[in-house]
PDB file of C-alpha atoms in Angstrom:
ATOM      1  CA  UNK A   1      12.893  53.139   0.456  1.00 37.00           C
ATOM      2  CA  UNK A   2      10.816  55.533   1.531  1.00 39.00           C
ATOM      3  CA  UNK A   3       8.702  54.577   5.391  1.00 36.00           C
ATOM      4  CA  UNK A   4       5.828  56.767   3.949  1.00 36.00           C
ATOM      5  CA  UNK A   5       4.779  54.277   1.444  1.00 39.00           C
ATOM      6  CA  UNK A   6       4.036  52.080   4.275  1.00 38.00           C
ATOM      7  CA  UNK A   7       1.175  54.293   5.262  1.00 37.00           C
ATOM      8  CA  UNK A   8      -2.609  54.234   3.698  1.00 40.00           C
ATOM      9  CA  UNK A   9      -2.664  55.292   0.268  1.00 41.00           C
ATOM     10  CA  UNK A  10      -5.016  57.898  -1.223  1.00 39.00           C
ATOM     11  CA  UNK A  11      -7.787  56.179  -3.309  1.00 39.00           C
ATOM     12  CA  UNK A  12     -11.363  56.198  -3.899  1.00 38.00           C
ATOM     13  CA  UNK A  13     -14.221  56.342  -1.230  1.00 43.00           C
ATOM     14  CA  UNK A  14     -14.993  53.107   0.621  1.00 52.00           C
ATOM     15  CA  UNK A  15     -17.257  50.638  -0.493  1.00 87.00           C
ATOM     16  CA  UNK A  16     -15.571  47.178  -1.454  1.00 96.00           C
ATOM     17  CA  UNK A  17     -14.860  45.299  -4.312  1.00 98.00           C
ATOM     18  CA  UNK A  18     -15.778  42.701  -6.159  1.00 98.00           C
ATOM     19  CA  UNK A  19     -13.421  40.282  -7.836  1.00 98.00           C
ATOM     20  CA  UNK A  20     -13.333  37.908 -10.652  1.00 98.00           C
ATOM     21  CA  UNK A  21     -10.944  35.410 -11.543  1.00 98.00           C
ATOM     22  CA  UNK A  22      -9.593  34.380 -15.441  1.00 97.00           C
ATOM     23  CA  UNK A  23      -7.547  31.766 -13.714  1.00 95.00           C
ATOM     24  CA  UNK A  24      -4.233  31.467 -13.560  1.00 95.00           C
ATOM     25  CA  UNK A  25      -3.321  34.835 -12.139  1.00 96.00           C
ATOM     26  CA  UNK A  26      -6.073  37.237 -13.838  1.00 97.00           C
ATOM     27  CA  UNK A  27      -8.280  38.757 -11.555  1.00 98.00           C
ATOM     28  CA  UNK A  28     -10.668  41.947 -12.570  1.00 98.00           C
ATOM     29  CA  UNK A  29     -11.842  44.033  -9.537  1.00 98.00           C
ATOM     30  CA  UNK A  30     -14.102  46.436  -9.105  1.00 98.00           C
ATOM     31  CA  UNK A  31     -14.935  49.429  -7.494  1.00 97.00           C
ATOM     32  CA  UNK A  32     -14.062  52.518  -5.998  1.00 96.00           C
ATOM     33  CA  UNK A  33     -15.191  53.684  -9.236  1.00 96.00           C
ATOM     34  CA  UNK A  34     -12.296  51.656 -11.204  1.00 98.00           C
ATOM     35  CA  UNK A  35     -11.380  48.082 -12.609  1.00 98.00           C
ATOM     36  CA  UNK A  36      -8.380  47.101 -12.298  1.00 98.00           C
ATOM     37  CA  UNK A  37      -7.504  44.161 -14.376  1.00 98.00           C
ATOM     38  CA  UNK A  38      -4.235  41.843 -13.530  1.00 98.00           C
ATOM     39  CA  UNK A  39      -1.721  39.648 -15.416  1.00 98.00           C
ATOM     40  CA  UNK A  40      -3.720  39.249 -18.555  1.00 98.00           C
ATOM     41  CA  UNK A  41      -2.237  35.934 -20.408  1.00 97.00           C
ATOM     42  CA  UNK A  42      -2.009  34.223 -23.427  1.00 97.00           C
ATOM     43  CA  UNK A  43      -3.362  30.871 -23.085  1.00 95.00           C
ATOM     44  CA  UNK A  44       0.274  29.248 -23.229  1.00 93.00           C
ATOM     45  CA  UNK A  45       2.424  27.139 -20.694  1.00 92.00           C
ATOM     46  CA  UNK A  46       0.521  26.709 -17.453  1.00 94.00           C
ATOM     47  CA  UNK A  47      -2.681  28.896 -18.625  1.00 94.00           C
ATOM     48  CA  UNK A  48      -2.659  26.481 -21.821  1.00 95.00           C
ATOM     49  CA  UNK A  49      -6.806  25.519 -21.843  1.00 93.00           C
ATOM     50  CA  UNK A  50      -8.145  28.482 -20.336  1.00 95.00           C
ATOM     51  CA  UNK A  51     -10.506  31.546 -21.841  1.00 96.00           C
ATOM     52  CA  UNK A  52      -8.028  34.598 -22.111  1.00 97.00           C
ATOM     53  CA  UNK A  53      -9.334  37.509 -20.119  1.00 97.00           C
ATOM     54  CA  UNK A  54     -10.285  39.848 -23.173  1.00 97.00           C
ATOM     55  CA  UNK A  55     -11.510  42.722 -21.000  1.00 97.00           C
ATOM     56  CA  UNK A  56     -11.607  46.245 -20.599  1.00 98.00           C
ATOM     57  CA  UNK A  57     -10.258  47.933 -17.547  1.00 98.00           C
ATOM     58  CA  UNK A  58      -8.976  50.918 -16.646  1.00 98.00           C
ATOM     59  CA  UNK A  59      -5.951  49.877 -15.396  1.00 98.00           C
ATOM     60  CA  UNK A  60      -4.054  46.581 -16.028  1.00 98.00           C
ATOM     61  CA  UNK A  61      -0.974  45.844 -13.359  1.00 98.00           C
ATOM     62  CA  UNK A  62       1.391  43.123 -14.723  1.00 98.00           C
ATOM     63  CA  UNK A  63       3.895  41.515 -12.792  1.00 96.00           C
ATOM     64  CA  UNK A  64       6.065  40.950 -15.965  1.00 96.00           C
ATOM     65  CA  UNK A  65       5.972  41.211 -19.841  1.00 95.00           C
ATOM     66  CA  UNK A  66       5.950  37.268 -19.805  1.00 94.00           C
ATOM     67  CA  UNK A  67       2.700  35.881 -22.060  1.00 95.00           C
ATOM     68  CA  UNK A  68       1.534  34.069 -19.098  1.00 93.00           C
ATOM     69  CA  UNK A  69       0.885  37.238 -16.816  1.00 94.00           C
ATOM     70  CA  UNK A  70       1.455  40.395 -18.830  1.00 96.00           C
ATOM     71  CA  UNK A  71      -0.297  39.887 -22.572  1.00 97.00           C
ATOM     72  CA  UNK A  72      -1.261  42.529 -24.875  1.00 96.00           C
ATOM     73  CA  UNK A  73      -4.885  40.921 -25.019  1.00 97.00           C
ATOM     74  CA  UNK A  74      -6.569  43.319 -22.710  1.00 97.00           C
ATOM     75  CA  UNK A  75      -7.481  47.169 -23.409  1.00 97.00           C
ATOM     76  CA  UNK A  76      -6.547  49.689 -20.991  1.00 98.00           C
ATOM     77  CA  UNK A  77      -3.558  51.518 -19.695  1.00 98.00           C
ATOM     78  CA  UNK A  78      -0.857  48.823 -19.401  1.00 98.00           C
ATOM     79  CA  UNK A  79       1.717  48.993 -16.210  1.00 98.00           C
ATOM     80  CA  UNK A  80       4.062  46.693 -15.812  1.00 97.00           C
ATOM     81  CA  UNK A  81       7.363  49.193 -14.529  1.00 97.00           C
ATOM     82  CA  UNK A  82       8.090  49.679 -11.101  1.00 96.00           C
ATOM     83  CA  UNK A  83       6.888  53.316  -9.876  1.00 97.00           C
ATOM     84  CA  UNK A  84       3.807  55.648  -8.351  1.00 97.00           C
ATOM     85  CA  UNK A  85       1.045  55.819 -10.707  1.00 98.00           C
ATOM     86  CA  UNK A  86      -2.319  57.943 -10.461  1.00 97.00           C
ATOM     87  CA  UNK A  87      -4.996  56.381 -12.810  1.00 97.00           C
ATOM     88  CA  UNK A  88      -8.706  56.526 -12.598  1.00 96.00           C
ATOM     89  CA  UNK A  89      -8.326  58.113  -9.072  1.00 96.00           C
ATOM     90  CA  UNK A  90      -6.153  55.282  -7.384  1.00 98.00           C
ATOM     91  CA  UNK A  91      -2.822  55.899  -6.594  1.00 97.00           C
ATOM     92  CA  UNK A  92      -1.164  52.463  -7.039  1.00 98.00           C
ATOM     93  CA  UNK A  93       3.018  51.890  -6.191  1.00 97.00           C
ATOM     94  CA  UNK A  94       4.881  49.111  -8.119  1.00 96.00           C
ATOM     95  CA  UNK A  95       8.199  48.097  -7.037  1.00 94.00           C
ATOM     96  CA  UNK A  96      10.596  45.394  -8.586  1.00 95.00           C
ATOM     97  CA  UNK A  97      11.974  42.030  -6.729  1.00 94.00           C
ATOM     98  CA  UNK A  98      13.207  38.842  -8.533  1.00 95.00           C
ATOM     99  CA  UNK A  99      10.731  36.332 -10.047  1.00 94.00           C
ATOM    100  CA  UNK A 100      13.148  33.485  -9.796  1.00 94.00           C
ATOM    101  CA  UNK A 101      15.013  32.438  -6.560  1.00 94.00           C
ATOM    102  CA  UNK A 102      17.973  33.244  -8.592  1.00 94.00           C
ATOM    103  CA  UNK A 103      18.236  36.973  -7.801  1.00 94.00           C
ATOM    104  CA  UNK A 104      16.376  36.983 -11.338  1.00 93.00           C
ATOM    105  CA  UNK A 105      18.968  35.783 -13.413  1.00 93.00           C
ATOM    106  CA  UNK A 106      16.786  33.315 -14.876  1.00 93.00           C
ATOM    107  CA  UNK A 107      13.239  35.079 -15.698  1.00 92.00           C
ATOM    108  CA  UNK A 108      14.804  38.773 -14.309  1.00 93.00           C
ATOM    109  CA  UNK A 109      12.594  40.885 -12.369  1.00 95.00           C
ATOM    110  CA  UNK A 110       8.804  40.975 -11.952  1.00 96.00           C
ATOM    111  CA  UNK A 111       6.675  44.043 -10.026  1.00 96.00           C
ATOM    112  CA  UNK A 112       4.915  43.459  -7.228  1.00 96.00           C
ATOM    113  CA  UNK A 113       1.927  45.797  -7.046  1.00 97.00           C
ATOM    114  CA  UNK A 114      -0.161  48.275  -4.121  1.00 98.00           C
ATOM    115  CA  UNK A 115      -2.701  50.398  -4.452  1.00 98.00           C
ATOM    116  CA  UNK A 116      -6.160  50.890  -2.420  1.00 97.00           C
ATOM    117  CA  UNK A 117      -9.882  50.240  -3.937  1.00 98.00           C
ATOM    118  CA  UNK A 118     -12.900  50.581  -2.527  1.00 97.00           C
ATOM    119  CA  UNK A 119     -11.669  51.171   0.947  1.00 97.00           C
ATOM    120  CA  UNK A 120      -9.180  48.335   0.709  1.00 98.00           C
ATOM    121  CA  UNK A 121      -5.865  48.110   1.015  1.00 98.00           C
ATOM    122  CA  UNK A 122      -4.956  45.558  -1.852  1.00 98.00           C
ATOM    123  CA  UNK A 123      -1.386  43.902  -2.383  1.00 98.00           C
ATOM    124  CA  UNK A 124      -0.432  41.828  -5.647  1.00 97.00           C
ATOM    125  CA  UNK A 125       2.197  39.096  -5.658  1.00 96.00           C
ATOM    126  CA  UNK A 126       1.261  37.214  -8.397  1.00 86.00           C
ATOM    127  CA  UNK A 127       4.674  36.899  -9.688  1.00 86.00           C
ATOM    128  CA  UNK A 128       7.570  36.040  -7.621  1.00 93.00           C
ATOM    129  CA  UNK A 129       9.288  33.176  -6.168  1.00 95.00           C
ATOM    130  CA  UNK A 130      11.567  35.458  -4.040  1.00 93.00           C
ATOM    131  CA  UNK A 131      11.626  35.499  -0.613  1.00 93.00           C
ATOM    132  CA  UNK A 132      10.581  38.659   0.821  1.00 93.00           C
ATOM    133  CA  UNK A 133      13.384  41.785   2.015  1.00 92.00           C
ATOM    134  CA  UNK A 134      12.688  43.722   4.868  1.00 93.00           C
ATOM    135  CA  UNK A 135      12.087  46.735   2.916  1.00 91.00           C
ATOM    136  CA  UNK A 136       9.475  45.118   0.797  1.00 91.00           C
ATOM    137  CA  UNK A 137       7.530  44.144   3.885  1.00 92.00           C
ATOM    138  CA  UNK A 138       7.580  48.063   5.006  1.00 92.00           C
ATOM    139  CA  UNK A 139       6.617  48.886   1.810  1.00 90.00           C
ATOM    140  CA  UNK A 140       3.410  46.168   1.453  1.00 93.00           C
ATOM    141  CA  UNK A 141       2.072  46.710   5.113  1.00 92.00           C
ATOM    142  CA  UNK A 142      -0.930  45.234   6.203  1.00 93.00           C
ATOM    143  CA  UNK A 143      -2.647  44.386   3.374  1.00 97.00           C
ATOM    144  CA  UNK A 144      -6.996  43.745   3.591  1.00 98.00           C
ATOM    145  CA  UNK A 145      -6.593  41.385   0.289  1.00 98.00           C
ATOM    146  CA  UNK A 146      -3.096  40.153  -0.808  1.00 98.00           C
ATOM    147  CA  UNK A 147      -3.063  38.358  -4.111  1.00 98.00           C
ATOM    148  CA  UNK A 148       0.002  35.726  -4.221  1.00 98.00           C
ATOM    149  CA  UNK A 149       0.937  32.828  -6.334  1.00 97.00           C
ATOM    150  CA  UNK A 150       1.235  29.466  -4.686  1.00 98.00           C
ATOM    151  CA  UNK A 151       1.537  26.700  -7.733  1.00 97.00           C
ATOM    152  CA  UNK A 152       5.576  26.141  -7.276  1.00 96.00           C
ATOM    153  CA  UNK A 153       7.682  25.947 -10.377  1.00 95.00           C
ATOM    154  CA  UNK A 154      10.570  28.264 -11.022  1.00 94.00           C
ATOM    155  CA  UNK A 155       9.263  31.325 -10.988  1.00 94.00           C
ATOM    156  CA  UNK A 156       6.026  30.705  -8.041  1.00 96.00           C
ATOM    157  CA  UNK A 157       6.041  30.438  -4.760  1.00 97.00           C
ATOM    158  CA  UNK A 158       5.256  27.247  -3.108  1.00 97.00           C
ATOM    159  CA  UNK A 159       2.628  26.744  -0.678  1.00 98.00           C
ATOM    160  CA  UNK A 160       5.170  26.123   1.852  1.00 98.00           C
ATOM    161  CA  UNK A 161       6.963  29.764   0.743  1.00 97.00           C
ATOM    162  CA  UNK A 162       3.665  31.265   0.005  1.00 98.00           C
ATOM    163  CA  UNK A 163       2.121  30.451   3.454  1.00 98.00           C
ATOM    164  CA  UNK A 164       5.506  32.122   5.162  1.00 97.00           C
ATOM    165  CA  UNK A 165       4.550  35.409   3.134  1.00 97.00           C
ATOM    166  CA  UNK A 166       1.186  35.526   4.724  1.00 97.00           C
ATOM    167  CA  UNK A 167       2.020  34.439   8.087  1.00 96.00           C
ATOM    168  CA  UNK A 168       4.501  37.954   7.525  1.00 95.00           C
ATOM    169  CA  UNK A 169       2.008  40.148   6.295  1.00 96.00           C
ATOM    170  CA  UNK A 170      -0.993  38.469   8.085  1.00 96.00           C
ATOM    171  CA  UNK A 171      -3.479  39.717   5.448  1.00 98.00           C
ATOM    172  CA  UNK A 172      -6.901  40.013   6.450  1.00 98.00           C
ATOM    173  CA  UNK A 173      -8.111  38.051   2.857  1.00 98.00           C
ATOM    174  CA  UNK A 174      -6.157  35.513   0.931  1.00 98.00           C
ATOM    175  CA  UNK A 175      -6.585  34.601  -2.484  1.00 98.00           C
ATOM    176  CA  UNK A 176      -4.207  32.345  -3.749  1.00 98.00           C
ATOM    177  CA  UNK A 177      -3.462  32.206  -7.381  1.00 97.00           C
ATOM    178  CA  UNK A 178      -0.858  30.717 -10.210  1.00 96.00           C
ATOM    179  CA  UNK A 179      -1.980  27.132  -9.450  1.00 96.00           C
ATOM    180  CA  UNK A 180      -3.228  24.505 -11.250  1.00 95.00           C
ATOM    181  CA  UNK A 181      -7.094  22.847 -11.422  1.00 92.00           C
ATOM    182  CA  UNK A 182      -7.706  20.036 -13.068  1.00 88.00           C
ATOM    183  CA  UNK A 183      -4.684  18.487 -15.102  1.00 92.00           C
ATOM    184  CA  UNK A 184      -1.764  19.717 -15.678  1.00 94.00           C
ATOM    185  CA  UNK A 185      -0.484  21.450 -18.834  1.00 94.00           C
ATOM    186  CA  UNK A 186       1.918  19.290 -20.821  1.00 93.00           C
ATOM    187  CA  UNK A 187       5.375  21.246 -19.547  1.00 92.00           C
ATOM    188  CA  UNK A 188       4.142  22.958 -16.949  1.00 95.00           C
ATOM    189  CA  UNK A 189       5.891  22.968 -13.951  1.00 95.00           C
ATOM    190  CA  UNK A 190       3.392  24.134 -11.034  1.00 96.00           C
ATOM    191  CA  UNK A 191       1.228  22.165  -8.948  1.00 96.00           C
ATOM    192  CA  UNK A 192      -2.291  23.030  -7.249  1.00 97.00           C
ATOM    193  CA  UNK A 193      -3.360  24.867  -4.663  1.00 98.00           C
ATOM    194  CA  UNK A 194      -3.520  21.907  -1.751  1.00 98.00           C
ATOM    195  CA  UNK A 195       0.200  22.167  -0.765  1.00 98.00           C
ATOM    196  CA  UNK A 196      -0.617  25.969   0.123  1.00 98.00           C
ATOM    197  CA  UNK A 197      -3.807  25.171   2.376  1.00 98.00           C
ATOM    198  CA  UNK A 198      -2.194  21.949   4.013  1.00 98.00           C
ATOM    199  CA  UNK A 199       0.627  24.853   4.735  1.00 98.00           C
ATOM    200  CA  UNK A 200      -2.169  27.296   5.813  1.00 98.00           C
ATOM    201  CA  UNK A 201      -4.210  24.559   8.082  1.00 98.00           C
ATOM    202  CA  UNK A 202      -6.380  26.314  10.612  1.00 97.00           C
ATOM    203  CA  UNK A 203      -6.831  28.913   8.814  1.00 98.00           C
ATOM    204  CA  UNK A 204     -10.359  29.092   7.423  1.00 98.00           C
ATOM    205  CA  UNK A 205     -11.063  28.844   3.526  1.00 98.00           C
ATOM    206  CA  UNK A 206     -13.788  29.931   1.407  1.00 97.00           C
ATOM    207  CA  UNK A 207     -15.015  28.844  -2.035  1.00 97.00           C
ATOM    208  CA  UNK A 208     -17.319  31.276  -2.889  1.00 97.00           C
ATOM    209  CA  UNK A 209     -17.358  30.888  -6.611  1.00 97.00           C
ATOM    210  CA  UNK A 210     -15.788  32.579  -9.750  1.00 97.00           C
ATOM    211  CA  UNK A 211     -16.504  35.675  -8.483  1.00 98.00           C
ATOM    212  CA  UNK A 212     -16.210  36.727  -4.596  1.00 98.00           C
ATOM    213  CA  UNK A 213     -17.539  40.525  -3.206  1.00 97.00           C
ATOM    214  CA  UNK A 214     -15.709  42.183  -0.417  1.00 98.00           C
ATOM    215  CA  UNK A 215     -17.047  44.842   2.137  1.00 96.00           C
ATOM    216  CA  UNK A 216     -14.637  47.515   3.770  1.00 94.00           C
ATOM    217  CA  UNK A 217     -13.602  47.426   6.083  1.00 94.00           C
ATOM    218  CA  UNK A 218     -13.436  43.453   6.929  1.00 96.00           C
ATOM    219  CA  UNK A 219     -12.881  41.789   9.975  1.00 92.00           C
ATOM    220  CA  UNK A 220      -9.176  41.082  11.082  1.00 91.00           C
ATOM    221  CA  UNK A 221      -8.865  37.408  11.106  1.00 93.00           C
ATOM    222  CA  UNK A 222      -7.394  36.240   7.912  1.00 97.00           C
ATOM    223  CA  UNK A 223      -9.264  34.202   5.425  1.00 98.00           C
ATOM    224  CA  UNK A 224      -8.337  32.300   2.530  1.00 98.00           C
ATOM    225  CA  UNK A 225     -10.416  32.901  -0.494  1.00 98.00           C
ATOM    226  CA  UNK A 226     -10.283  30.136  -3.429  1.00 98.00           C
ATOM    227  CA  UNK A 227     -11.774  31.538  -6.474  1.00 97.00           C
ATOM    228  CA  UNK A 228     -12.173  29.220  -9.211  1.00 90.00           C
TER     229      UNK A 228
END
């Protein structure tokens, strides 16, 4: 893999975001001048109960074609393959690892996605339960705002594997996702997001809301962010 990805990547002018959560692992963020619009889902499985995120954005970065993080019920242009892609004046990099702790051989591989917004480095790992190579940490850096799924189940981190990603990329902003609030979906097989912050403890959390804005650059400590 190429060391160069590793460096800042060409985006819009500075400014922040702002970003809004669908649940599950659907977050919209804007700014920079685009929205960006991830894992769209059918309201199935562990997203069984909640609103589907019918939205408009200019980009939408799935980590998989699987209903509960890559459904066809948002408009915009749809990524979901590993590669470099220039749309709406971000560059953003996608590059594949396994979504199950089985090398993929049970739900095959997912993308994990980087790109920079609004003066902010931003890294999504909404959809993987494998444990990081050392090639994908070159290749995430030092993200300001890394997006990762902490719920458990087969094909999600748990808080325990979750919270070993961050303490690797030390992330300036946290925001957990693929969890569960309130009660569980009959046959769903994640869990909520306590296991992660017990796993996290000392490090300080925020609950700012559905919707949580972001200044760049931000300070260097990192801070967990639970949108709701």
């Amino acid at each position: 893999m190429p060391l160069a990805l590793a460096m800042p990547l060409a985006g819009h002018a500075a400014g922040g975001v702002s970003i809004t959560s669908y649940g599950h692992s659907a977050l919209l963020i804007r700014g920079g001048g685009a929205t960006v619009l991830l894992n769209p889902f059918k309201a199935v499985g562990c997203a069984a109960g909640l609103s589907e995120p019918r939205v408009r954005a200019d980009v939408i970065l799935a980590s998989s074609r699987l209903l509960d993080e890559g459904a066809p019920v948002a408009t915009g242009r749809f990524l979901v393959t590993p590669g470099s892609y220039r749309v709406a004046g971000l560059r953003i990099e996608g590059f594949a690892a396994p979504h199950d702790r089985l090398g993929g051989r049970r739900f095959g591989m997912a993308t994990l996605w980087r790109w920079k917004q609004g003066g902010l480095e931003i890294a999504h790992l909404g959809g993987t339960a494998a444990p990081l190579k050392p090639e994908d940490r070159v290749l995430l850096g030092k993200p300001d705002v890394l997006i990762i799924g902490v719920g458990g189940g087969a094909k999600v981190y748990t808080g325990a594997e979750a919270a070993e990603v961050v303490r690797d990329l030390q992330p300036r902003r946290v925001i957990p996702v693929q969890y569960v609030s309130g009660t569980t979906p009959a046959g769903c097989d994640q869990g909520d997001v306590k296991p992660f912050l017990d796993a996290m403890a000392g490090t300080p959390v925020q609950r700012p809301g559905r919707t949580v804005t972001l200044g760049a650059p931000l300070s260097d400590a990192t801070q967990i962010l639970v949108l709701q």
